[in-house]
Tab-separated table of N, CA and C in Angstrom:
chain	number	residue	atom	x	y	z
A	1	MET	N	3.605	154.133	99.045
A	1	MET	CA	4.013	152.778	99.673
A	1	MET	C	4.833	152.064	98.907
A	2	ASN	N	5.990	151.585	99.422
A	2	ASN	CA	6.938	150.877	98.757
A	2	ASN	C	6.123	149.378	98.464
A	3	ALA	N	6.533	149.050	97.089
A	3	ALA	CA	6.064	147.340	96.809
A	3	ALA	C	6.612	146.536	97.600
A	4	LYS	N	8.002	146.492	98.008
A	4	LYS	CA	8.334	145.500	99.056
A	4	LYS	C	7.623	145.462	100.290
A	5	LEU	N	7.330	146.678	100.645
A	5	LEU	CA	6.398	146.511	101.837
A	5	LEU	C	5.374	146.076	101.907
A	6	VAL	N	4.373	146.129	100.731
A	6	VAL	CA	3.124	145.963	100.529
A	6	VAL	C	3.111	144.313	100.309
A	7	SER	N	4.059	143.711	99.616
A	7	SER	CA	4.224	142.297	99.247
A	7	SER	C	4.619	141.547	100.431
A	8	ALA	N	5.463	142.344	101.523
A	8	ALA	CA	5.636	141.610	102.706
A	8	ALA	C	4.238	141.668	103.649
A	9	TRP	N	3.349	142.712	103.713
A	9	TRP	CA	2.369	142.254	104.142
A	9	TRP	C	1.300	141.569	103.604
A	10	VAL	N	1.489	141.260	102.400
A	10	VAL	CA	0.501	140.306	101.959
A	10	VAL	C	0.883	138.746	102.175
A	11	ALA	N	2.348	138.696	102.261
A	11	ALA	CA	2.757	137.545	102.502
A	11	ALA	C	2.674	137.033	103.986
A	12	ALA	N	2.565	138.233	104.934
A	12	ALA	CA	2.313	138.056	106.221
A	12	ALA	C	1.037	137.719	106.838
A	13	VAL	N	-0.119	138.073	105.916
A	13	VAL	CA	-1.537	137.991	105.939
A	13	VAL	C	-1.765	136.387	105.699
A	14	VAL	N	-1.184	136.023	104.550
A	14	VAL	CA	-1.368	134.639	104.131
A	14	VAL	C	-0.707	133.811	105.107
A	15	ILE	N	0.424	133.842	105.799
A	15	ILE	CA	0.949	133.036	106.722
A	15	ILE	C	0.161	132.891	108.157
A	16	LEU	N	-0.371	134.470	108.460
A	16	LEU	CA	-1.316	134.306	109.364
A	16	LEU	C	-2.535	133.347	109.238
A	17	ALA	N	-2.961	133.460	108.288
A	17	ALA	CA	-4.333	132.787	107.797
A	17	ALA	C	-3.724	131.224	107.728
A	18	LEU	N	-2.820	130.904	107.524
A	18	LEU	CA	-2.432	129.419	107.650
A	18	LEU	C	-2.216	129.104	109.023
A	19	TYR	N	-1.899	130.065	109.951
A	19	TYR	CA	-1.707	129.718	111.444
A	19	TYR	C	-3.059	129.459	111.920
A	20	ALA	N	-4.003	130.635	111.535
A	20	ALA	CA	-5.389	130.299	111.992
A	20	ALA	C	-5.904	128.823	111.540
A	21	TYR	N	-5.595	128.372	110.295
A	21	TYR	CA	-5.937	126.961	109.835
A	21	TYR	C	-5.448	125.722	110.721
A	22	ALA	N	-4.286	126.131	111.313
A	22	ALA	CA	-3.525	125.133	111.904
A	22	ALA	C	-4.281	124.816	113.155
A	23	VAL	N	-4.601	126.033	113.669
A	23	VAL	CA	-5.386	125.968	115.131
A	23	VAL	C	-7.115	125.364	114.741
A	24	VAL	N	-7.636	125.644	113.822
A	24	VAL	CA	-8.752	125.155	113.240
A	24	VAL	C	-8.427	123.646	113.002
A	25	ALA	N	-7.462	123.183	112.406
A	25	ALA	CA	-7.283	121.906	111.991
A	25	ALA	C	-7.192	120.989	113.488
A	26	GLY	N	-6.221	121.911	114.486
A	26	GLY	CA	-6.118	121.115	115.536
A	26	GLY	C	-7.579	120.941	116.435
A	27	ILE	N	-8.237	121.858	116.433
A	27	ILE	CA	-9.688	121.813	117.171
A	27	ILE	C	-10.554	120.661	116.337
A	28	GLY	N	-10.292	120.714	115.032
A	28	GLY	CA	-11.065	119.755	114.227
A	28	GLY	C	-10.611	118.233	114.428
A	29	ASN	N	-9.358	118.100	114.879
A	29	ASN	CA	-8.669	116.707	115.086
A	29	ASN	C	-9.366	116.373	116.509
A	30	LEU	N	-9.226	117.358	117.321
A	30	LEU	CA	-9.890	116.777	118.733
A	30	LEU	C	-11.137	116.480	118.638
A	31	MET	N	-12.126	117.352	118.142
A	31	MET	CA	-13.537	117.053	117.926
A	31	MET	C	-13.613	115.695	117.094
A	32	GLY	N	-12.744	115.378	116.155
A	32	GLY	CA	-13.277	114.189	115.171
A	32	GLY	C	-12.474	113.006	115.983
A	33	MET	N	-11.527	112.969	116.846
A	33	MET	CA	-10.942	111.901	117.585
A	33	MET	C	-12.024	111.621	118.714
A	34	SER	N	-12.607	112.680	119.134
A	34	SER	CA	-13.456	112.396	120.613
A	34	SER	C	-14.659	111.910	120.177
A	35	THR	N	-15.272	112.099	118.894
A	35	THR	CA	-16.476	111.529	118.479
A	35	THR	C	-16.560	110.158	117.978
A	36	PHE	N	-15.290	109.739	117.406
A	36	PHE	CA	-15.154	108.475	116.917
A	36	PHE	C	-14.467	107.321	117.953
A	37	LEU	N	-13.541	108.047	118.581
A	37	LEU	CA	-12.652	107.148	119.298
A	37	LEU	C	-13.130	107.307	120.867
A	38	GLY	N	-13.714	108.599	121.379
A	38	GLY	CA	-14.330	108.890	122.759
A	38	GLY	C	-13.393	108.095	123.809
A	39	GLU	N	-14.120	107.027	124.479
A	39	GLU	CA	-13.740	106.474	125.577
A	39	GLU	C	-12.309	105.653	125.251
A	40	ALA	N	-12.045	105.369	124.210
A	40	ALA	CA	-10.961	104.608	123.650
A	40	ALA	C	-9.633	105.181	123.792
A	41	LEU	N	-9.844	106.418	123.833
A	41	LEU	CA	-8.379	107.174	124.126
A	41	LEU	C	-8.221	107.270	125.516
A	42	GLY	N	-6.524	107.241	125.837
A	42	GLY	CA	-6.255	107.261	127.252
A	42	GLY	C	-5.935	108.788	127.480
A	43	PRO	N	-5.180	108.925	128.736
A	43	PRO	CA	-5.042	110.492	128.929
A	43	PRO	C	-3.912	111.097	128.050
A	44	LEU	N	-2.978	110.462	127.472
A	44	LEU	CA	-1.883	110.994	126.687
A	44	LEU	C	-2.211	111.566	125.326
A	45	PRO	N	-3.179	110.517	124.621
A	45	PRO	CA	-3.759	111.167	123.404
A	45	PRO	C	-4.439	112.500	123.632
A	46	TRP	N	-5.311	112.347	124.644
A	46	TRP	CA	-6.203	113.817	124.812
A	46	TRP	C	-5.028	114.814	125.266
A	47	THR	N	-4.177	114.805	125.756
A	47	THR	CA	-3.195	115.750	126.038
A	47	THR	C	-2.329	116.063	124.873
A	48	LEU	N	-1.871	115.147	123.814
A	48	LEU	CA	-1.482	115.779	122.600
A	48	LEU	C	-2.171	116.234	121.647
A	49	LEU	N	-3.642	116.001	121.701
A	49	LEU	CA	-4.410	116.698	121.029
A	49	LEU	C	-4.953	118.068	121.395
A	50	GLY	N	-4.664	118.275	122.764
A	50	GLY	CA	-4.773	119.566	123.169
A	50	GLY	C	-3.600	120.360	122.907
A	51	LEU	N	-2.369	119.716	122.782
A	51	LEU	CA	-1.316	120.143	122.566
A	51	LEU	C	-1.149	120.837	121.131
A	52	ALA	N	-1.786	119.975	120.179
A	52	ALA	CA	-1.909	120.118	118.729
A	52	ALA	C	-2.646	121.744	118.680
A	53	ILE	N	-3.505	122.195	119.489
A	53	ILE	CA	-4.274	123.258	119.417
A	53	ILE	C	-3.370	124.470	119.781
A	54	PHE	N	-2.424	124.137	120.653
A	54	PHE	CA	-1.818	125.370	121.550
A	54	PHE	C	-0.432	125.621	120.856
A	55	VAL	N	0.180	124.383	120.109
A	55	VAL	CA	1.442	124.518	119.233
A	55	VAL	C	1.452	125.814	118.240
A	56	PRO	N	0.469	125.743	117.471
A	56	PRO	CA	0.445	127.062	116.387
A	56	PRO	C	0.340	128.256	116.946
A	57	ILE	N	-0.466	128.395	118.128
A	57	ILE	CA	-0.473	129.749	118.767
A	57	ILE	C	0.846	130.107	119.579
A	58	GLY	N	1.520	129.251	120.198
A	58	GLY	CA	2.760	129.641	121.078
A	58	GLY	C	3.988	129.574	119.759
A	59	ALA	N	3.747	128.827	118.577
A	59	ALA	CA	4.922	129.237	117.641
A	59	ALA	C	4.707	130.654	116.989
A	60	LEU	N	3.423	131.180	116.764
A	60	LEU	CA	3.242	132.476	116.425
A	60	LEU	C	3.442	133.672	117.512
A	61	ILE	N	3.475	133.344	118.753
A	61	ILE	CA	3.643	134.089	119.696
A	61	ILE	C	5.398	134.387	119.841
A	62	VAL	N	6.048	133.213	119.828
A	62	VAL	CA	7.684	133.220	119.879
A	62	VAL	C	8.077	133.874	118.383
A	63	SER	N	7.486	133.533	117.380
A	63	SER	CA	7.809	134.045	116.161
A	63	SER	C	7.802	135.644	116.160
A	64	LEU	N	6.521	136.055	116.762
A	64	LEU	CA	6.334	137.559	116.695
A	64	LEU	C	7.306	138.049	117.659
A	65	ILE	N	7.660	137.481	119.072
A	65	ILE	CA	8.718	138.368	119.632
A	65	ILE	C	9.946	138.063	119.110
A	66	VAL	N	10.372	137.167	118.565
A	66	VAL	CA	11.478	137.088	118.114
A	66	VAL	C	11.844	138.011	116.681
A	67	ALA	N	10.441	138.248	116.162
A	67	ALA	CA	10.716	139.064	114.762
A	67	ALA	C	10.632	140.442	114.781
A	68	ARG	N	10.358	140.997	116.417
A	68	ARG	CA	10.261	142.654	116.548
A	68	ARG	C	11.565	143.160	116.419
A	69	GLY	N	11.189	144.332	115.714
A	69	GLY	CA	12.076	145.233	115.216
A	69	GLY	C	13.195	144.946	114.131
A	70	ARG	N	12.606	143.774	113.391
A	70	ARG	CA	13.453	143.570	112.149
A	70	ARG	C	12.851	143.879	110.883
A	71	PRO	N	13.566	143.750	109.798
A	71	PRO	CA	13.156	144.221	108.682
A	71	PRO	C	11.926	143.324	108.350
A	72	ALA	N	11.062	143.798	107.295
A	72	ALA	CA	9.856	143.294	107.010
A	72	ALA	C	9.901	141.853	106.336
A	73	TRP	N	10.952	141.641	105.547
A	73	TRP	CA	11.118	140.023	104.976
A	73	TRP	C	11.447	139.327	106.147
A	74	VAL	N	12.420	139.748	106.897
A	74	VAL	CA	12.908	138.915	107.884
A	74	VAL	C	11.691	138.363	108.824
A	75	ARG	N	10.825	139.213	109.030
A	75	ARG	CA	9.850	139.011	109.960
A	75	ARG	C	8.809	137.850	109.291
A	76	VAL	N	8.513	138.044	107.859
A	76	VAL	CA	7.779	137.211	107.283
A	76	VAL	C	8.277	135.670	107.300
A	77	LEU	N	9.797	135.795	107.081
A	77	LEU	CA	10.590	134.479	107.056
A	77	LEU	C	10.575	133.941	108.279
A	78	LEU	N	10.771	134.553	109.636
A	78	LEU	CA	10.366	134.034	110.918
A	78	LEU	C	9.135	133.620	111.129
A	79	LEU	N	7.784	134.004	110.751
A	79	LEU	CA	6.458	133.621	110.674
A	79	LEU	C	6.633	132.657	110.125
A	80	ALA	N	6.868	132.247	108.760
A	80	ALA	CA	7.036	130.899	107.918
A	80	ALA	C	7.657	130.025	108.712
A	81	THR	N	8.720	130.129	109.373
A	81	THR	CA	9.626	129.253	109.962
A	81	THR	C	8.728	128.676	111.352
A	82	GLY	N	7.991	129.525	111.954
A	82	GLY	CA	7.186	129.065	113.151
A	82	GLY	C	6.064	128.311	112.751
A	83	LEU	N	5.365	128.671	111.502
A	83	LEU	CA	4.553	127.977	111.093
A	83	LEU	C	4.993	126.334	110.544
A	84	CYS	N	6.107	126.252	109.880
A	84	CYS	CA	6.695	125.043	109.584
A	84	CYS	C	7.037	124.048	110.736
A	85	VAL	N	7.329	124.864	111.821
A	85	VAL	CA	7.577	124.185	113.087
A	85	VAL	C	6.484	123.631	113.741
A	86	ALA	N	5.362	124.462	113.766
A	86	ALA	CA	4.038	123.976	114.244
A	86	ALA	C	3.350	122.872	113.664
A	87	ALA	N	3.663	122.899	112.232
A	87	ALA	CA	2.838	121.905	111.268
A	87	ALA	C	3.698	120.631	111.462
A	88	ALA	N	5.065	120.578	111.590
A	88	ALA	CA	5.636	119.562	111.914
A	88	ALA	C	5.343	118.594	113.381
A	89	VAL	N	5.037	119.520	114.243
A	89	VAL	CA	4.752	119.159	115.683
A	89	VAL	C	3.479	118.494	115.464
A	90	GLN	N	2.356	119.264	114.658
A	90	GLN	CA	1.083	118.572	114.444
A	90	GLN	C	0.959	117.302	113.704
A	91	LEU	N	1.893	117.470	112.845
A	91	LEU	CA	2.037	115.724	112.067
A	91	LEU	C	2.671	114.812	113.019
A	92	GLU	N	3.436	115.105	113.695
A	92	GLU	CA	4.259	114.140	114.694
A	92	GLU	C	3.098	113.671	115.560
A	93	ILE	N	2.197	114.435	116.008
A	93	ILE	CA	1.272	114.366	117.096
A	93	ILE	C	0.148	113.316	116.562
A	94	MET	N	-0.073	113.687	115.243
A	94	MET	CA	-1.273	112.860	114.620
A	94	MET	C	-0.752	111.329	114.482
A	95	HIS	N	0.828	111.454	113.946
A	95	HIS	CA	1.405	110.163	113.770
A	95	HIS	C	1.390	109.336	115.095
A	96	LEU	N	1.782	109.815	116.379
A	96	LEU	CA	1.665	109.305	117.395
A	96	LEU	C	0.163	108.736	117.844
A	97	ILE	N	-0.893	109.607	117.581
A	97	ILE	CA	-2.140	109.056	117.893
A	97	ILE	C	-2.839	107.982	117.169
A	98	SER	N	-2.356	108.063	115.902
A	98	SER	CA	-3.137	106.886	114.974
A	98	SER	C	-2.328	105.716	114.834
């Protein structure tokens, strides 16, 4: 195996683990806000908290579709770009809710 290919796979696995962490963080935020604020939250914050769970999943799917058929490092960079977009959206959602 080529060393570049192995390092691209390792980087992709790390980035996919960060996508999973973003989804778990969204679920944790939803559960935490519902526990502490519960009835005080209106429909918009609930929608945004739900959106914070699905944005990383959507970003992963879009980046995988765009990266299809490209070299390994381009795929890794596209996965990282999708992760950055998902993180920025999650931060903005948390800023809007709090």
